[in-house]
PDB file of C-alpha atoms in Angstrom:
ATOM      1  CA  UNK A   1       0.092   0.632   0.359  1.00 38.00           C
ATOM      2  CA  UNK A   2       1.594   3.459  -1.628  1.00 40.00           C
ATOM      3  CA  UNK A   3       1.452   7.113   0.785  1.00 41.00           C
ATOM      4  CA  UNK A   4       1.277  10.400  -0.925  1.00 39.00           C
ATOM      5  CA  UNK A   5       4.351  10.510   0.257  1.00 48.00           C
ATOM      6  CA  UNK A   6       6.751   8.178  -1.825  1.00 55.00           C
ATOM      7  CA  UNK A   7       9.530   8.424  -3.866  1.00 64.00           C
ATOM      8  CA  UNK A   8      10.152   6.247  -7.127  1.00 78.00           C
ATOM      9  CA  UNK A   9      13.745   7.023  -7.013  1.00 93.00           C
ATOM     10  CA  UNK A  10      15.969   4.546  -8.586  1.00 95.00           C
ATOM     11  CA  UNK A  11      17.607   2.911  -4.773  1.00 97.00           C
ATOM     12  CA  UNK A  12      13.525   3.187  -3.145  1.00 98.00           C
ATOM     13  CA  UNK A  13      12.480   1.072  -6.480  1.00 97.00           C
ATOM     14  CA  UNK A  14      14.207  -1.747  -4.943  1.00 98.00           C
ATOM     15  CA  UNK A  15      14.371  -1.288  -1.447  1.00 98.00           C
ATOM     16  CA  UNK A  16      10.344  -1.179  -1.818  1.00 98.00           C
ATOM     17  CA  UNK A  17      10.735  -4.950  -4.504  1.00 98.00           C
ATOM     18  CA  UNK A  18      12.966  -6.500  -2.249  1.00 98.00           C
ATOM     19  CA  UNK A  19      10.075  -5.541   1.187  1.00 98.00           C
ATOM     20  CA  UNK A  20       7.648  -6.671  -1.069  1.00 98.00           C
ATOM     21  CA  UNK A  21       9.924 -10.096  -1.663  1.00 98.00           C
ATOM     22  CA  UNK A  22      10.848 -11.009   2.070  1.00 98.00           C
ATOM     23  CA  UNK A  23       7.311  -9.854   4.015  1.00 98.00           C
ATOM     24  CA  UNK A  24       5.237 -12.193   1.664  1.00 98.00           C
ATOM     25  CA  UNK A  25       8.714 -15.014   2.124  1.00 97.00           C
ATOM     26  CA  UNK A  26       9.817 -14.636  -1.327  1.00 98.00           C
ATOM     27  CA  UNK A  27      13.390 -15.127  -0.148  1.00 97.00           C
ATOM     28  CA  UNK A  28      15.076 -16.168  -3.334  1.00 97.00           C
ATOM     29  CA  UNK A  29      14.104 -12.745  -4.853  1.00 97.00           C
ATOM     30  CA  UNK A  30      15.276 -10.951  -1.169  1.00 97.00           C
ATOM     31  CA  UNK A  31      18.800 -12.610  -1.649  1.00 97.00           C
ATOM     32  CA  UNK A  32      18.956 -11.770  -5.351  1.00 97.00           C
ATOM     33  CA  UNK A  33      18.439  -8.341  -3.988  1.00 98.00           C
ATOM     34  CA  UNK A  34      21.591  -7.803  -1.616  1.00 98.00           C
ATOM     35  CA  UNK A  35      25.338  -7.879  -2.983  1.00 98.00           C
ATOM     36  CA  UNK A  36      27.448 -10.270  -1.593  1.00 97.00           C
ATOM     37  CA  UNK A  37      29.305  -8.175   0.520  1.00 97.00           C
ATOM     38  CA  UNK A  38      26.183  -6.750   2.500  1.00 98.00           C
ATOM     39  CA  UNK A  39      26.288  -5.103   5.934  1.00 98.00           C
ATOM     40  CA  UNK A  40      23.012  -5.488   7.967  1.00 97.00           C
ATOM     41  CA  UNK A  41      23.100  -3.892  11.141  1.00 96.00           C
ATOM     42  CA  UNK A  42      20.010  -4.319  13.313  1.00 91.00           C
ATOM     43  CA  UNK A  43      18.990  -4.587  16.927  1.00 87.00           C
ATOM     44  CA  UNK A  44      18.490  -7.458  15.925  1.00 82.00           C
ATOM     45  CA  UNK A  45      22.318  -8.456  15.577  1.00 88.00           C
ATOM     46  CA  UNK A  46      25.406  -6.987  12.361  1.00 95.00           C
ATOM     47  CA  UNK A  47      25.840  -9.197   9.886  1.00 95.00           C
ATOM     48  CA  UNK A  48      28.293  -9.163   7.397  1.00 97.00           C
ATOM     49  CA  UNK A  49      27.775 -10.865   4.146  1.00 97.00           C
ATOM     50  CA  UNK A  50      24.480 -12.842   2.350  1.00 97.00           C
ATOM     51  CA  UNK A  51      24.462 -15.781   4.754  1.00 96.00           C
ATOM     52  CA  UNK A  52      24.971 -13.539   7.591  1.00 95.00           C
ATOM     53  CA  UNK A  53      22.099 -11.612   6.577  1.00 95.00           C
ATOM     54  CA  UNK A  54      19.573 -14.719   4.990  1.00 96.00           C
ATOM     55  CA  UNK A  55      20.005 -17.305   7.710  1.00 93.00           C
ATOM     56  CA  UNK A  56      22.050 -16.366  11.040  1.00 88.00           C
ATOM     57  CA  UNK A  57      19.244 -17.649  13.557  1.00 86.00           C
ATOM     58  CA  UNK A  58      18.263 -13.730  13.614  1.00 86.00           C
ATOM     59  CA  UNK A  59      18.957 -13.192  10.261  1.00 91.00           C
ATOM     60  CA  UNK A  60      16.397 -12.190   7.555  1.00 93.00           C
ATOM     61  CA  UNK A  61      14.871 -16.011   6.370  1.00 94.00           C
ATOM     62  CA  UNK A  62      13.715 -16.607  10.622  1.00 92.00           C
ATOM     63  CA  UNK A  63      11.725 -13.291  11.258  1.00 92.00           C
ATOM     64  CA  UNK A  64      10.370 -13.557   7.405  1.00 95.00           C
ATOM     65  CA  UNK A  65       8.891 -17.195   8.678  1.00 93.00           C
ATOM     66  CA  UNK A  66       6.745 -14.865  11.285  1.00 94.00           C
ATOM     67  CA  UNK A  67       5.539 -12.093   9.390  1.00 96.00           C
ATOM     68  CA  UNK A  68       2.061 -12.205   7.819  1.00 97.00           C
ATOM     69  CA  UNK A  69       1.725 -12.171   3.907  1.00 98.00           C
ATOM     70  CA  UNK A  70       0.601  -9.292   2.484  1.00 97.00           C
ATOM     71  CA  UNK A  71       0.990  -7.120   5.790  1.00 97.00           C
ATOM     72  CA  UNK A  72       3.580  -4.828   4.599  1.00 98.00           C
ATOM     73  CA  UNK A  73       2.123  -1.090   4.646  1.00 98.00           C
ATOM     74  CA  UNK A  74       4.717   1.342   3.382  1.00 98.00           C
ATOM     75  CA  UNK A  75       3.988   4.764   5.507  1.00 97.00           C
ATOM     76  CA  UNK A  76       6.948   6.796   3.604  1.00 97.00           C
ATOM     77  CA  UNK A  77       9.759   6.546   1.446  1.00 97.00           C
ATOM     78  CA  UNK A  78      12.541   9.063  -0.337  1.00 97.00           C
ATOM     79  CA  UNK A  79      15.632   8.488  -1.082  1.00 97.00           C
ATOM     80  CA  UNK A  80      18.197   8.923  -4.494  1.00 96.00           C
ATOM     81  CA  UNK A  81      20.254   6.543  -6.927  1.00 96.00           C
ATOM     82  CA  UNK A  82      21.943   5.019  -4.069  1.00 97.00           C
ATOM     83  CA  UNK A  83      19.734   5.802  -1.258  1.00 98.00           C
ATOM     84  CA  UNK A  84      16.467   5.149  -0.127  1.00 98.00           C
ATOM     85  CA  UNK A  85      14.257   5.780   3.561  1.00 98.00           C
ATOM     86  CA  UNK A  86      10.975   4.017   3.771  1.00 98.00           C
ATOM     87  CA  UNK A  87       9.580   3.658   7.209  1.00 98.00           C
ATOM     88  CA  UNK A  88       6.847   1.021   7.285  1.00 98.00           C
ATOM     89  CA  UNK A  89       4.803  -1.817   9.084  1.00 97.00           C
ATOM     90  CA  UNK A  90       4.218  -5.537   9.064  1.00 97.00           C
ATOM     91  CA  UNK A  91       2.404  -7.816  10.998  1.00 95.00           C
ATOM     92  CA  UNK A  92       3.758 -11.513  12.774  1.00 94.00           C
ATOM     93  CA  UNK A  93       2.229 -14.203  14.021  1.00 91.00           C
ATOM     94  CA  UNK A  94       2.861 -17.163  15.350  1.00 79.00           C
ATOM     95  CA  UNK A  95       6.664 -18.578  16.486  1.00 77.00           C
ATOM     96  CA  UNK A  96       8.524 -16.125  19.814  1.00 78.00           C
ATOM     97  CA  UNK A  97       6.792 -12.719  18.462  1.00 77.00           C
ATOM     98  CA  UNK A  98       3.396 -13.843  18.033  1.00 84.00           C
ATOM     99  CA  UNK A  99       1.096 -11.515  17.284  1.00 91.00           C
ATOM    100  CA  UNK A 100       2.429  -7.955  17.035  1.00 92.00           C
ATOM    101  CA  UNK A 101       3.082  -4.784  14.617  1.00 94.00           C
ATOM    102  CA  UNK A 102       6.631  -4.099  13.487  1.00 94.00           C
ATOM    103  CA  UNK A 103       6.465  -0.160  12.942  1.00 96.00           C
ATOM    104  CA  UNK A 104       9.978   0.604  11.378  1.00 96.00           C
ATOM    105  CA  UNK A 105      12.244   2.840   9.602  1.00 97.00           C
ATOM    106  CA  UNK A 106      15.175   1.536   7.204  1.00 97.00           C
ATOM    107  CA  UNK A 107      18.049   2.842   5.220  1.00 98.00           C
ATOM    108  CA  UNK A 108      19.339   1.247   2.207  1.00 98.00           C
ATOM    109  CA  UNK A 109      22.638   1.665  -0.148  1.00 98.00           C
ATOM    110  CA  UNK A 110      23.333   0.587  -3.032  1.00 98.00           C
ATOM    111  CA  UNK A 111      26.603  -0.922  -4.637  1.00 98.00           C
ATOM    112  CA  UNK A 112      27.383   0.475  -7.784  1.00 97.00           C
ATOM    113  CA  UNK A 113      26.124  -2.776  -9.870  1.00 97.00           C
ATOM    114  CA  UNK A 114      22.475  -1.835  -8.114  1.00 97.00           C
ATOM    115  CA  UNK A 115      22.786  -4.344  -5.645  1.00 98.00           C
ATOM    116  CA  UNK A 116      22.106  -3.371  -1.914  1.00 98.00           C
ATOM    117  CA  UNK A 117      25.253  -2.997  -0.247  1.00 98.00           C
ATOM    118  CA  UNK A 118      24.454  -2.036   3.737  1.00 98.00           C
ATOM    119  CA  UNK A 119      20.838  -1.848   4.901  1.00 98.00           C
ATOM    120  CA  UNK A 120      19.663  -0.518   7.976  1.00 98.00           C
ATOM    121  CA  UNK A 121      16.794  -0.916  10.641  1.00 96.00           C
ATOM    122  CA  UNK A 122      15.161   0.374  13.718  1.00 95.00           C
ATOM    123  CA  UNK A 123      12.157  -0.816  14.665  1.00 92.00           C
ATOM    124  CA  UNK A 124       9.823  -1.597  18.026  1.00 89.00           C
ATOM    125  CA  UNK A 125       7.091  -4.177  18.441  1.00 87.00           C
ATOM    126  CA  UNK A 126       3.897  -3.835  19.477  1.00 87.00           C
ATOM    127  CA  UNK A 127       1.304  -6.373  20.492  1.00 85.00           C
ATOM    128  CA  UNK A 128      -1.260  -6.356  18.700  1.00 78.00           C
ATOM    129  CA  UNK A 129      -3.645  -5.506  21.473  1.00 69.00           C
ATOM    130  CA  UNK A 130      -2.668  -2.427  22.049  1.00 54.00           C
ATOM    131  CA  UNK A 131      -2.893  -1.039  18.525  1.00 50.00           C
TER     132      UNK A 131
END
């Protein structure tokens, strides 16, 4: 779901496609968006390289399994050809988080080949009964 506060730059387009992929459990597509030496900084930990990013015990694949497909809601997006900032939220169910809402702000930096080189996220966890 887009809002009127959305940019359509190259980096925003890729970042949004990346979000759409993993939140809908298409991890193969999400992985193809990554540079080999991708760096990911999050409250769950810092990961370097595709394998850590995707498969670490607190990596993307583990979290994505809990996300409700179709729950991605883009709040705002801005960026240029190499940098993107997207504010969004997703819902989870099951797993260690249970039913939660994850409002997040995330930045991406693309490398020269248009792959995700650096990704940073800040998010909070909100029980759905409070929403």
